[in-house]
mmCIF file of C-alpha atoms in Angstrom:
data_model
loop_
_atom_site.group_PDB
_atom_site.id
_atom_site.type_symbol
_atom_site.label_atom_id
_atom_site.label_comp_id
_atom_site.label_asym_id
_atom_site.label_seq_id
_atom_site.Cartn_x
_atom_site.Cartn_y
_atom_site.Cartn_z
ATOM 1 C CA UNK A 1 155.215 -3.359 -139.418
ATOM 2 C CA UNK A 2 155.555 -6.542 -141.453
ATOM 3 C CA UNK A 3 158.665 -8.572 -140.703
ATOM 4 C CA UNK A 4 158.733 -12.082 -142.190
ATOM 5 C CA UNK A 5 160.955 -14.431 -144.173
ATOM 6 C CA UNK A 6 159.957 -16.713 -147.049
ATOM 7 C CA UNK A 7 162.178 -19.715 -147.759
ATOM 8 C CA UNK A 8 163.048 -20.112 -151.449
ATOM 9 C CA UNK A 9 165.786 -22.731 -151.089
ATOM 10 C CA UNK A 10 167.042 -24.888 -148.218
ATOM 11 C CA UNK A 11 169.362 -27.499 -149.734
ATOM 12 C CA UNK A 12 173.129 -27.460 -149.339
ATOM 13 C CA UNK A 13 175.723 -28.069 -152.069
ATOM 14 C CA UNK A 14 173.422 -29.789 -154.566
ATOM 15 C CA UNK A 15 169.681 -29.567 -155.254
ATOM 16 C CA UNK A 16 167.503 -32.625 -154.775
ATOM 17 C CA UNK A 17 163.859 -33.303 -155.475
ATOM 18 C CA UNK A 18 161.754 -30.692 -153.635
ATOM 19 C CA UNK A 19 164.796 -28.829 -152.260
ATOM 20 C CA UNK A 20 166.715 -26.086 -154.050
ATOM 21 C CA UNK A 21 169.985 -24.387 -153.032
ATOM 22 C CA UNK A 22 169.886 -21.595 -150.506
ATOM 23 C CA UNK A 23 167.835 -18.426 -150.930
ATOM 24 C CA UNK A 24 165.451 -16.422 -148.749
ATOM 25 C CA UNK A 25 163.231 -13.379 -149.252
ATOM 26 C CA UNK A 26 162.924 -11.124 -146.208
ATOM 27 C CA UNK A 27 159.964 -8.727 -146.095
ATOM 28 C CA UNK A 28 160.488 -5.694 -143.857
ATOM 29 C CA UNK A 29 157.676 -3.166 -144.055
ATOM 30 C CA UNK A 30 156.889 -4.320 -147.630
ATOM 31 C CA UNK A 31 160.500 -3.886 -148.763
ATOM 32 C CA UNK A 32 161.977 -7.165 -150.030
ATOM 33 C CA UNK A 33 165.574 -8.164 -149.282
ATOM 34 C CA UNK A 34 166.966 -11.242 -151.061
ATOM 35 C CA UNK A 35 169.467 -13.263 -149.021
ATOM 36 C CA UNK A 36 171.644 -15.550 -151.140
ATOM 37 C CA UNK A 37 170.611 -16.625 -154.620
ATOM 38 C CA UNK A 38 171.322 -20.272 -155.353
ATOM 39 C CA UNK A 39 170.535 -22.015 -158.621
ATOM 40 C CA UNK A 40 166.804 -21.991 -159.381
ATOM 41 C CA UNK A 41 165.958 -18.969 -157.243
ATOM 42 C CA UNK A 42 164.058 -17.291 -160.096
ATOM 43 C CA UNK A 43 161.812 -20.310 -160.510
ATOM 44 C CA UNK A 44 161.170 -20.389 -156.776
ATOM 45 C CA UNK A 45 160.284 -16.699 -156.807
ATOM 46 C CA UNK A 46 157.709 -17.337 -159.527
ATOM 47 C CA UNK A 47 156.391 -20.365 -157.690
ATOM 48 C CA UNK A 48 155.943 -18.565 -154.385
ATOM 49 C CA UNK A 49 154.898 -15.140 -155.737
ATOM 50 C CA UNK A 50 158.018 -13.206 -154.733
ATOM 51 C CA UNK A 51 158.193 -10.338 -157.212
ATOM 52 C CA UNK A 52 161.676 -9.431 -158.450
ATOM 53 C CA UNK A 53 160.545 -5.855 -159.073
ATOM 54 C CA UNK A 54 160.140 -5.375 -155.315
ATOM 55 C CA UNK A 55 163.700 -6.431 -154.525
ATOM 56 C CA UNK A 56 166.151 -3.533 -154.157
ATOM 57 C CA UNK A 57 168.805 -5.240 -151.999
ATOM 58 C CA UNK A 58 170.563 -8.590 -152.519
ATOM 59 C CA UNK A 59 173.016 -10.085 -150.022
ATOM 60 C CA UNK A 60 175.434 -12.876 -151.013
ATOM 61 C CA UNK A 61 177.128 -14.618 -148.098
ATOM 62 C CA UNK A 62 180.002 -16.289 -149.965
ATOM 63 C CA UNK A 63 181.149 -17.642 -153.309
ATOM 64 C CA UNK A 64 180.225 -21.301 -153.075
ATOM 65 C CA UNK A 65 177.916 -21.948 -155.997
ATOM 66 C CA UNK A 66 174.895 -23.042 -153.993
ATOM 67 C CA UNK A 67 174.677 -19.497 -152.645
ATOM 68 C CA UNK A 68 175.091 -17.364 -155.765
ATOM 69 C CA UNK A 69 174.800 -19.304 -159.068
ATOM 70 C CA UNK A 70 171.249 -18.042 -159.577
ATOM 71 C CA UNK A 71 172.305 -14.405 -159.417
ATOM 72 C CA UNK A 72 173.386 -13.821 -163.030
ATOM 73 C CA UNK A 73 170.100 -15.203 -164.320
ATOM 74 C CA UNK A 74 168.093 -13.038 -161.926
ATOM 75 C CA UNK A 75 169.998 -9.883 -162.913
ATOM 76 C CA UNK A 76 169.534 -10.748 -166.581
ATOM 77 C CA UNK A 77 165.780 -11.175 -166.133
ATOM 78 C CA UNK A 78 165.525 -7.868 -164.293
ATOM 79 C CA UNK A 79 167.306 -6.265 -167.246
ATOM 80 C CA UNK A 80 165.084 -7.961 -169.849
ATOM 81 C CA UNK A 81 161.940 -7.029 -167.912
ATOM 82 C CA UNK A 82 162.819 -3.330 -168.123
ATOM 83 C CA UNK A 83 164.072 -2.563 -164.650
ATOM 84 C CA UNK A 84 165.346 1.016 -164.349
ATOM 85 C CA UNK A 85 165.735 1.616 -160.604
ATOM 86 C CA UNK A 86 169.004 0.871 -158.857
ATOM 87 C CA UNK A 87 169.747 -2.518 -157.329
ATOM 88 C CA UNK A 88 172.043 -2.682 -154.311
ATOM 89 C CA UNK A 89 174.213 -5.800 -154.191
ATOM 90 C CA UNK A 90 176.412 -6.834 -151.256
ATOM 91 C CA UNK A 91 178.896 -9.688 -151.374
ATOM 92 C CA UNK A 92 182.538 -10.796 -151.562
ATOM 93 C CA UNK A 93 184.782 -8.530 -153.650
ATOM 94 C CA UNK A 94 185.348 -11.146 -156.364
ATOM 95 C CA UNK A 95 181.609 -11.386 -157.025
ATOM 96 C CA UNK A 96 181.793 -8.158 -159.052
ATOM 97 C CA UNK A 97 184.510 -9.690 -161.239
ATOM 98 C CA UNK A 98 182.329 -12.749 -161.877
ATOM 99 C CA UNK A 99 179.329 -10.602 -162.846
ATOM 100 C CA UNK A 100 181.391 -8.341 -165.114
ATOM 101 C CA UNK A 101 182.914 -11.338 -166.906
ATOM 102 C CA UNK A 102 179.539 -12.968 -167.496
ATOM 103 C CA UNK A 103 178.035 -9.824 -168.970
ATOM 104 C CA UNK A 104 181.172 -8.957 -170.931
ATOM 105 C CA UNK A 105 181.006 -12.137 -173.004
ATOM 106 C CA UNK A 106 177.233 -12.070 -173.421
ATOM 107 C CA UNK A 107 177.584 -8.425 -174.515
ATOM 108 C CA UNK A 108 174.976 -7.391 -171.978
ATOM 109 C CA UNK A 109 174.782 -3.839 -170.668
ATOM 110 C CA UNK A 110 172.359 -3.659 -167.760
ATOM 111 C CA UNK A 111 169.695 -0.984 -168.142
ATOM 112 C CA UNK A 112 169.651 -0.281 -164.423
ATOM 113 C CA UNK A 113 172.368 0.844 -161.990
ATOM 114 C CA UNK A 114 173.992 -2.053 -160.141
ATOM 115 C CA UNK A 115 175.445 -0.590 -156.954
ATOM 116 C CA UNK A 116 177.931 -3.126 -155.604
ATOM 117 C CA UNK A 117 179.413 -3.069 -152.097
ATOM 118 C CA UNK A 118 182.266 -5.458 -151.293
ATOM 119 C CA UNK A 119 182.048 -7.140 -147.882
ATOM 120 C CA UNK A 120 185.001 -7.585 -145.558
ATOM 121 C CA UNK A 121 184.546 -11.056 -144.062
ATOM 122 C CA UNK A 122 187.050 -10.347 -141.280
ATOM 123 C CA UNK A 123 184.976 -7.811 -139.373
ATOM 124 C CA UNK A 124 181.382 -6.812 -138.731
ATOM 125 C CA UNK A 125 180.181 -3.722 -140.573
ATOM 126 C CA UNK A 126 176.902 -1.852 -141.023
ATOM 127 C CA UNK A 127 176.099 -2.119 -144.723
ATOM 128 C CA UNK A 128 172.503 -0.808 -144.813
ATOM 129 C CA UNK A 129 170.885 1.833 -142.627
ATOM 130 C CA UNK A 130 167.495 3.107 -143.776
ATOM 131 C CA UNK A 131 164.227 4.173 -142.167
ATOM 132 C CA UNK A 132 163.194 0.579 -141.429
ATOM 133 C CA UNK A 133 166.276 -1.480 -140.673
ATOM 134 C CA UNK A 134 169.980 -1.655 -139.933
ATOM 135 C CA UNK A 135 171.871 -4.526 -141.579
ATOM 136 C CA UNK A 136 175.200 -5.744 -140.177
ATOM 137 C CA UNK A 137 177.548 -8.401 -141.518
ATOM 138 C CA UNK A 138 178.370 -11.380 -139.275
ATOM 139 C CA UNK A 139 181.887 -12.819 -139.780
ATOM 140 C CA UNK A 140 181.601 -16.612 -139.924
ATOM 141 C CA UNK A 141 184.056 -19.527 -139.998
ATOM 142 C CA UNK A 142 183.772 -21.386 -143.301
ATOM 143 C CA UNK A 143 186.265 -22.884 -145.745
ATOM 144 C CA UNK A 144 186.276 -19.635 -147.728
ATOM 145 C CA UNK A 145 185.436 -16.075 -146.672
ATOM 146 C CA UNK A 146 181.805 -16.038 -145.546
ATOM 147 C CA UNK A 147 179.474 -13.689 -143.711
ATOM 148 C CA UNK A 148 176.032 -13.862 -142.243
ATOM 149 C CA UNK A 149 173.671 -10.908 -142.003
ATOM 150 C CA UNK A 150 171.902 -9.399 -138.996
ATOM 151 C CA UNK A 151 168.731 -7.415 -139.712
ATOM 152 C CA UNK A 152 167.594 -5.151 -136.862
ATOM 153 C CA UNK A 153 164.371 -3.174 -136.992
ATOM 154 C CA UNK A 154 164.534 0.520 -136.199
ATOM 155 C CA UNK A 155 162.618 1.670 -133.145
ATOM 156 C CA UNK A 156 159.360 3.255 -134.313
ATOM 157 C CA UNK A 157 157.911 6.513 -132.987
ATOM 158 C CA UNK A 158 155.377 6.463 -130.165
ATOM 159 C CA UNK A 159 151.712 5.998 -131.085
ATOM 160 C CA UNK A 160 149.105 8.671 -130.377
ATOM 161 C CA UNK A 161 146.077 7.771 -128.255
ATOM 162 C CA UNK A 162 143.487 9.128 -130.650
ATOM 163 C CA UNK A 163 140.645 9.593 -128.172
ATOM 164 C CA UNK A 164 142.743 11.650 -125.744
ATOM 165 C CA UNK A 165 144.299 13.751 -128.496
ATOM 166 C CA UNK A 166 140.870 14.578 -129.903
ATOM 167 C CA UNK A 167 139.337 15.234 -126.462
ATOM 168 C CA UNK A 168 142.008 17.877 -125.775
ATOM 169 C CA UNK A 169 141.741 19.338 -129.293
ATOM 170 C CA UNK A 170 145.508 19.146 -129.688
ATOM 171 C CA UNK A 171 146.500 20.802 -132.989
ATOM 172 C CA UNK A 172 147.917 18.569 -135.710
ATOM 173 C CA UNK A 173 151.215 20.435 -135.746
ATOM 174 C CA UNK A 174 152.002 19.029 -132.273
ATOM 175 C CA UNK A 175 151.616 15.396 -133.343
ATOM 176 C CA UNK A 176 155.220 14.913 -134.466
ATOM 177 C CA UNK A 177 156.593 16.220 -131.182
ATOM 178 C CA UNK A 178 154.276 13.939 -129.227
ATOM 179 C CA UNK A 179 155.385 10.910 -131.265
ATOM 180 C CA UNK A 180 158.990 11.793 -130.434
ATOM 181 C CA UNK A 181 158.157 11.721 -126.694
ATOM 182 C CA UNK A 182 157.582 15.388 -125.859
ATOM 183 C CA UNK A 183 154.956 16.562 -123.373
ATOM 184 C CA UNK A 184 152.115 18.862 -124.461
ATOM 185 C CA UNK A 185 151.451 22.282 -122.927
ATOM 186 C CA UNK A 186 147.994 23.692 -123.639
ATOM 187 C CA UNK A 187 147.251 27.335 -124.407
ATOM 188 C CA UNK A 188 146.210 27.765 -120.754
ATOM 189 C CA UNK A 189 149.606 26.490 -119.573
ATOM 190 C CA UNK A 190 148.484 23.058 -118.395
ATOM 191 C CA UNK A 191 151.097 20.356 -119.010
ATOM 192 C CA UNK A 192 150.039 16.895 -120.182
ATOM 193 C CA UNK A 193 152.665 14.202 -119.805
ATOM 194 C CA UNK A 194 153.546 12.315 -122.951
ATOM 195 C CA UNK A 195 152.803 8.962 -121.304
ATOM 196 C CA UNK A 196 149.151 10.005 -120.904
ATOM 197 C CA UNK A 197 148.775 10.864 -124.593
ATOM 198 C CA UNK A 198 150.821 8.189 -126.362
ATOM 199 C CA UNK A 199 151.830 4.556 -126.063
ATOM 200 C CA UNK A 200 155.237 3.106 -126.815
ATOM 201 C CA UNK A 201 155.815 1.332 -130.120
ATOM 202 C CA UNK A 202 156.637 -2.348 -130.283
ATOM 203 C CA UNK A 203 160.052 -3.568 -129.236
ATOM 204 C CA UNK A 204 162.187 -3.778 -132.404
ATOM 205 C CA UNK A 205 162.628 -7.298 -133.785
ATOM 206 C CA UNK A 206 165.711 -8.873 -135.319
ATOM 207 C CA UNK A 207 166.647 -11.659 -137.724
ATOM 208 C CA UNK A 208 170.090 -13.252 -137.853
ATOM 209 C CA UNK A 209 171.012 -15.208 -140.976
ATOM 210 C CA UNK A 210 173.986 -17.461 -140.280
ATOM 211 C CA UNK A 211 175.137 -19.024 -143.510
ATOM 212 C CA UNK A 212 177.776 -21.767 -143.826
ATOM 213 C CA UNK A 213 180.012 -21.979 -140.766
ATOM 214 C CA UNK A 214 181.708 -24.145 -138.220
ATOM 215 C CA UNK A 215 180.456 -23.950 -134.657
ATOM 216 C CA UNK A 216 182.472 -20.961 -133.471
ATOM 217 C CA UNK A 217 181.613 -18.751 -130.516
ATOM 218 C CA UNK A 218 183.212 -15.685 -132.119
ATOM 219 C CA UNK A 219 179.839 -14.546 -133.496
ATOM 220 C CA UNK A 220 177.647 -15.496 -130.524
ATOM 221 C CA UNK A 221 177.682 -12.092 -128.859
ATOM 222 C CA UNK A 222 176.608 -10.293 -132.033
ATOM 223 C CA UNK A 223 173.558 -12.502 -132.529
ATOM 224 C CA UNK A 224 172.513 -12.697 -128.880
ATOM 225 C CA UNK A 225 168.812 -12.239 -128.072
ATOM 226 C CA UNK A 226 167.634 -12.169 -131.695
ATOM 227 C CA UNK A 227 163.941 -12.644 -132.347
ATOM 228 C CA UNK A 228 164.646 -15.333 -134.928
ATOM 229 C CA UNK A 229 167.913 -17.088 -135.716
ATOM 230 C CA UNK A 230 168.389 -18.857 -139.015
ATOM 231 C CA UNK A 231 171.346 -21.191 -138.760
ATOM 232 C CA UNK A 232 172.702 -23.771 -141.136
ATOM 233 C CA UNK A 233 172.305 -27.375 -139.948
ATOM 234 C CA UNK A 234 173.819 -29.402 -142.763
ATOM 235 C CA UNK A 235 174.236 -32.706 -140.916
ATOM 236 C CA UNK A 236 172.975 -34.759 -138.009
ATOM 237 C CA UNK A 237 175.369 -34.842 -135.088
ATOM 238 C CA UNK A 238 176.450 -38.418 -135.852
ATOM 239 C CA UNK A 239 178.317 -36.820 -138.761
ATOM 240 C CA UNK A 240 180.117 -34.256 -136.611
ATOM 241 C CA UNK A 241 183.506 -35.175 -138.056
ATOM 242 C CA UNK A 242 182.182 -34.613 -141.573
ATOM 243 C CA UNK A 243 180.727 -31.268 -140.461
ATOM 244 C CA UNK A 244 184.115 -30.204 -139.112
ATOM 245 C CA UNK A 245 185.931 -31.324 -142.262
ATOM 246 C CA UNK A 246 183.594 -29.290 -144.476
ATOM 247 C CA UNK A 247 183.278 -26.320 -142.087
ATOM 248 C CA UNK A 248 179.598 -26.872 -141.401
ATOM 249 C CA UNK A 249 177.294 -27.205 -138.387
ATOM 250 C CA UNK A 250 175.064 -30.037 -137.184
ATOM 251 C CA UNK A 251 171.427 -29.696 -136.162
ATOM 252 C CA UNK A 252 172.386 -30.315 -132.551
ATOM 253 C CA UNK A 253 175.045 -27.592 -132.671
ATOM 254 C CA UNK A 254 172.636 -25.113 -134.257
ATOM 255 C CA UNK A 255 170.229 -25.713 -131.367
ATOM 256 C CA UNK A 256 173.027 -25.262 -128.832
ATOM 257 C CA UNK A 257 173.878 -21.943 -130.481
ATOM 258 C CA UNK A 258 170.251 -20.806 -130.252
ATOM 259 C CA UNK A 259 170.178 -21.786 -126.584
ATOM 260 C CA UNK A 260 173.464 -20.071 -125.714
ATOM 261 C CA UNK A 261 172.597 -16.869 -127.574
ATOM 262 C CA UNK A 262 169.063 -16.768 -126.102
ATOM 263 C CA UNK A 263 167.300 -16.645 -129.457
ATOM 264 C CA UNK A 264 163.531 -16.557 -129.282
ATOM 265 C CA UNK A 265 163.115 -18.942 -132.243
ATOM 266 C CA UNK A 266 165.429 -21.068 -134.399
ATOM 267 C CA UNK A 267 165.074 -21.842 -138.094
ATOM 268 C CA UNK A 268 167.399 -24.519 -139.493
ATOM 269 C CA UNK A 269 168.300 -25.122 -143.136
ATOM 270 C CA UNK A 270 171.066 -25.881 -145.656
ATOM 271 C CA UNK A 271 170.300 -29.581 -145.402
ATOM 272 C CA UNK A 272 172.619 -32.167 -146.942
ATOM 273 C CA UNK A 273 171.170 -33.954 -149.970
ATOM 274 C CA UNK A 274 171.810 -37.249 -148.157
ATOM 275 C CA UNK A 275 168.664 -36.600 -146.064
ATOM 276 C CA UNK A 276 165.551 -37.420 -148.055
ATOM 277 C CA UNK A 277 163.331 -36.491 -145.110
ATOM 278 C CA UNK A 278 164.125 -33.913 -142.450
ATOM 279 C CA UNK A 279 162.319 -35.103 -139.338
ATOM 280 C CA UNK A 280 165.494 -36.453 -137.740
ATOM 281 C CA UNK A 281 167.212 -33.088 -138.041
ATOM 282 C CA UNK A 282 164.206 -31.329 -136.527
ATOM 283 C CA UNK A 283 163.962 -33.830 -133.660
ATOM 284 C CA UNK A 284 167.675 -33.521 -132.913
ATOM 285 C CA UNK A 285 167.496 -29.725 -132.756
ATOM 286 C CA UNK A 286 164.297 -29.708 -130.687
ATOM 287 C CA UNK A 287 165.887 -32.032 -128.128
ATOM 288 C CA UNK A 288 167.997 -29.002 -127.148
ATOM 289 C CA UNK A 289 165.929 -26.032 -128.329
ATOM 290 C CA UNK A 290 162.184 -26.771 -128.612
ATOM 291 C CA UNK A 291 161.358 -23.545 -130.485
ATOM 292 C CA UNK A 292 162.924 -24.857 -133.700
ATOM 293 C CA UNK A 293 161.387 -25.011 -137.181
ATOM 294 C CA UNK A 294 162.586 -26.415 -140.504
ATOM 295 C CA UNK A 295 163.267 -23.973 -143.341
ATOM 296 C CA UNK A 296 160.664 -25.537 -145.607
ATOM 297 C CA UNK A 297 160.565 -24.070 -149.109
ATOM 298 C CA UNK A 298 157.565 -21.886 -149.797
ATOM 299 C CA UNK A 299 156.812 -21.385 -146.134
ATOM 300 C CA UNK A 300 156.714 -17.883 -144.679
ATOM 301 C CA UNK A 301 157.782 -17.391 -141.079
ATOM 302 C CA UNK A 302 156.656 -14.269 -139.162
ATOM 303 C CA UNK A 303 159.452 -12.806 -137.078
ATOM 304 C CA UNK A 304 157.663 -11.854 -133.888
#
């Protein structure tokens, strides 16, 4: 099953040349989930071939502009392009008020259902549970209410060993039971153990998106052992005081979080516009956690 994330924006409060505000497109089994929607996200989607028509879920972490100011434009384009199917939007309660006000004064009536779910930033909740994935909110510690999002793959059914199934002439109607782990009893009464006829599916993978936050161990347990951790790394550690004042994290701290939570891989982003190049941030993080990558725009990272 495909599980990968494409970076659409990786800058922090303001865009700079070659870096846009935060946005990511997560592909889970060919379903697209948009995480945050900073200014310019539509242009980035066009640039990197992320089709808006394939997005049914949008998650907004908080109401600082670099994380949601592209949303109204995206919704408007979906409307103008004839979208009819429902769009599921998750974010802070006041986001709905902002959207309603924008469309009220532009006299726009969306031609598709916009199903909005308000997020409680004080506690973790399951907000999506479908056949592919469970999505939980991650309460974070920012200057305003802010959540991250934890995407956990569902465990798939066992896989049939085709050659053995065919050799025993097992009827098709037994396949579902075998995939669920049941043994097979032939017409003659012989029992074949499930382990001899099937193999286990892959271990489910997970992706934790930790938006703007201070270093705070309150969320460490929830994100422990994730396959890939995205964590903001706005500053180098020589600006730790500035990070604390603005409720952000340094590259060094992000790496320490990955190490303490036993993440398999770390992806850092939300870079301050003061950094024209990013090598120093990458080097600082890798000094603690070698399996670190930069959230470079347009790059797709397999979660595996």
